[in-house]
Amino acid sequence: MTVLGYTQRGGVPTAYDRLLATRLGVKAVDMVRAGEFGYMAALQGQHMVSVPIAHAVSCIKRLDDELYETARVFFG
């Protein structure tokens, strides 16, 4: 049996992926409790922060070409 989501995203989640998801979920709950609606949980450096959704989608964020080329070597 294959979990299609894992295959589409490139494999089984790592410990980092699972911890990041947990941290984002905790931050989101904290934001709801604080009444921070219209914001999203985000990772900045090593810290969880709340960011206005309008700011998060206000511009196109492009991937660094060098990072893309490095990833392409490993993932096609």
Short mmCIF file of C-alpha atoms in Angstrom, two decimals:
data_model
loop_
_atom_site.label_atom_id
_atom_site.label_comp_id
_atom_site.label_asym_id
_atom_site.label_seq_id
_atom_site.Cartn_x
_atom_site.Cartn_y
_atom_site.Cartn_z
CA MET A 1 0.00 0.00 0.00
CA THR A 2 1.23 3.51 -0.81
CA VAL A 3 0.02 6.72 0.75
CA LEU A 4 -0.38 8.85 -2.38
CA GLY A 5 0.33 12.12 -0.54
CA TYR A 6 3.78 10.90 0.51
CA THR A 7 4.61 9.90 -3.06
CA GLN A 8 3.42 13.23 -4.47
CA ARG A 9 5.53 15.18 -1.98
CA GLY A 10 8.64 13.09 -2.44
CA GLY A 11 8.56 10.46 0.27
CA VAL A 12 7.77 9.74 3.88
CA PRO A 13 7.91 12.80 6.15
CA THR A 14 11.14 13.20 8.09
CA ALA A 15 11.34 13.91 11.82
CA TYR A 16 11.95 17.58 10.90
CA ASP A 17 8.77 17.62 8.77
CA ARG A 18 6.71 16.15 11.61
CA LEU A 19 8.14 18.54 14.19
CA LEU A 20 7.60 21.54 11.89
CA ALA A 21 3.96 20.53 11.35
CA THR A 22 3.48 20.21 15.12
CA ARG A 23 5.08 23.60 15.79
CA LEU A 24 2.93 25.27 13.11
CA GLY A 25 -0.19 23.66 14.58
CA VAL A 26 0.66 24.83 18.10
CA LYS A 27 1.30 28.36 16.83
CA ALA A 28 -2.01 28.35 14.93
CA VAL A 29 -3.91 27.34 18.09
CA ASP A 30 -2.11 30.04 20.07
CA MET A 31 -3.12 32.58 17.41
CA VAL A 32 -6.79 31.53 17.58
CA ARG A 33 -6.73 31.85 21.37
CA ALA A 34 -5.22 35.33 21.00
CA GLY A 35 -7.85 36.35 18.43
CA GLU A 36 -5.25 36.78 15.67
CA PHE A 37 -7.55 36.17 12.70
CA GLY A 38 -6.37 37.09 9.20
CA TYR A 39 -2.86 35.92 10.08
CA MET A 40 -0.93 32.76 9.28
CA ALA A 41 1.64 30.83 11.25
CA ALA A 42 5.11 30.94 9.69
CA LEU A 43 8.68 29.89 10.39
CA GLN A 44 11.20 32.74 10.35
CA GLY A 45 14.66 31.41 11.06
CA GLN A 46 14.04 29.10 14.00
CA HIS A 47 11.04 30.98 15.41
CA MET A 48 7.31 30.61 14.86
CA VAL A 49 5.68 33.94 14.08
CA SER A 50 2.29 35.21 12.95
CA VAL A 51 2.24 37.02 9.61
CA PRO A 52 -0.69 38.95 8.13
CA ILE A 53 -2.07 36.87 5.26
CA ALA A 54 -2.25 40.01 3.10
CA HIS A 55 1.51 40.48 3.58
CA ALA A 56 2.24 36.81 2.88
CA VAL A 57 0.51 36.93 -0.51
CA SER A 58 1.36 40.51 -1.47
CA CYS A 59 4.22 39.61 -3.79
CA ILE A 60 5.58 36.67 -5.72
CA LYS A 61 8.40 34.93 -3.89
CA ARG A 62 10.72 33.24 -6.34
CA LEU A 63 13.01 30.33 -5.60
CA ASP A 64 16.73 31.07 -5.83
CA ASP A 65 17.93 29.57 -9.16
CA GLU A 66 21.01 28.01 -7.52
CA LEU A 67 18.86 26.24 -4.93
CA TYR A 68 16.53 25.02 -7.68
CA GLU A 69 19.44 23.61 -9.71
CA THR A 70 20.84 21.83 -6.65
CA ALA A 71 17.44 20.29 -5.88
CA ARG A 72 17.00 19.27 -9.51
CA VAL A 73 20.16 17.15 -9.31
CA PHE A 74 18.61 15.07 -6.54
CA PHE A 75 14.91 15.14 -7.43
CA GLY A 76 14.82 15.53 -11.21
#
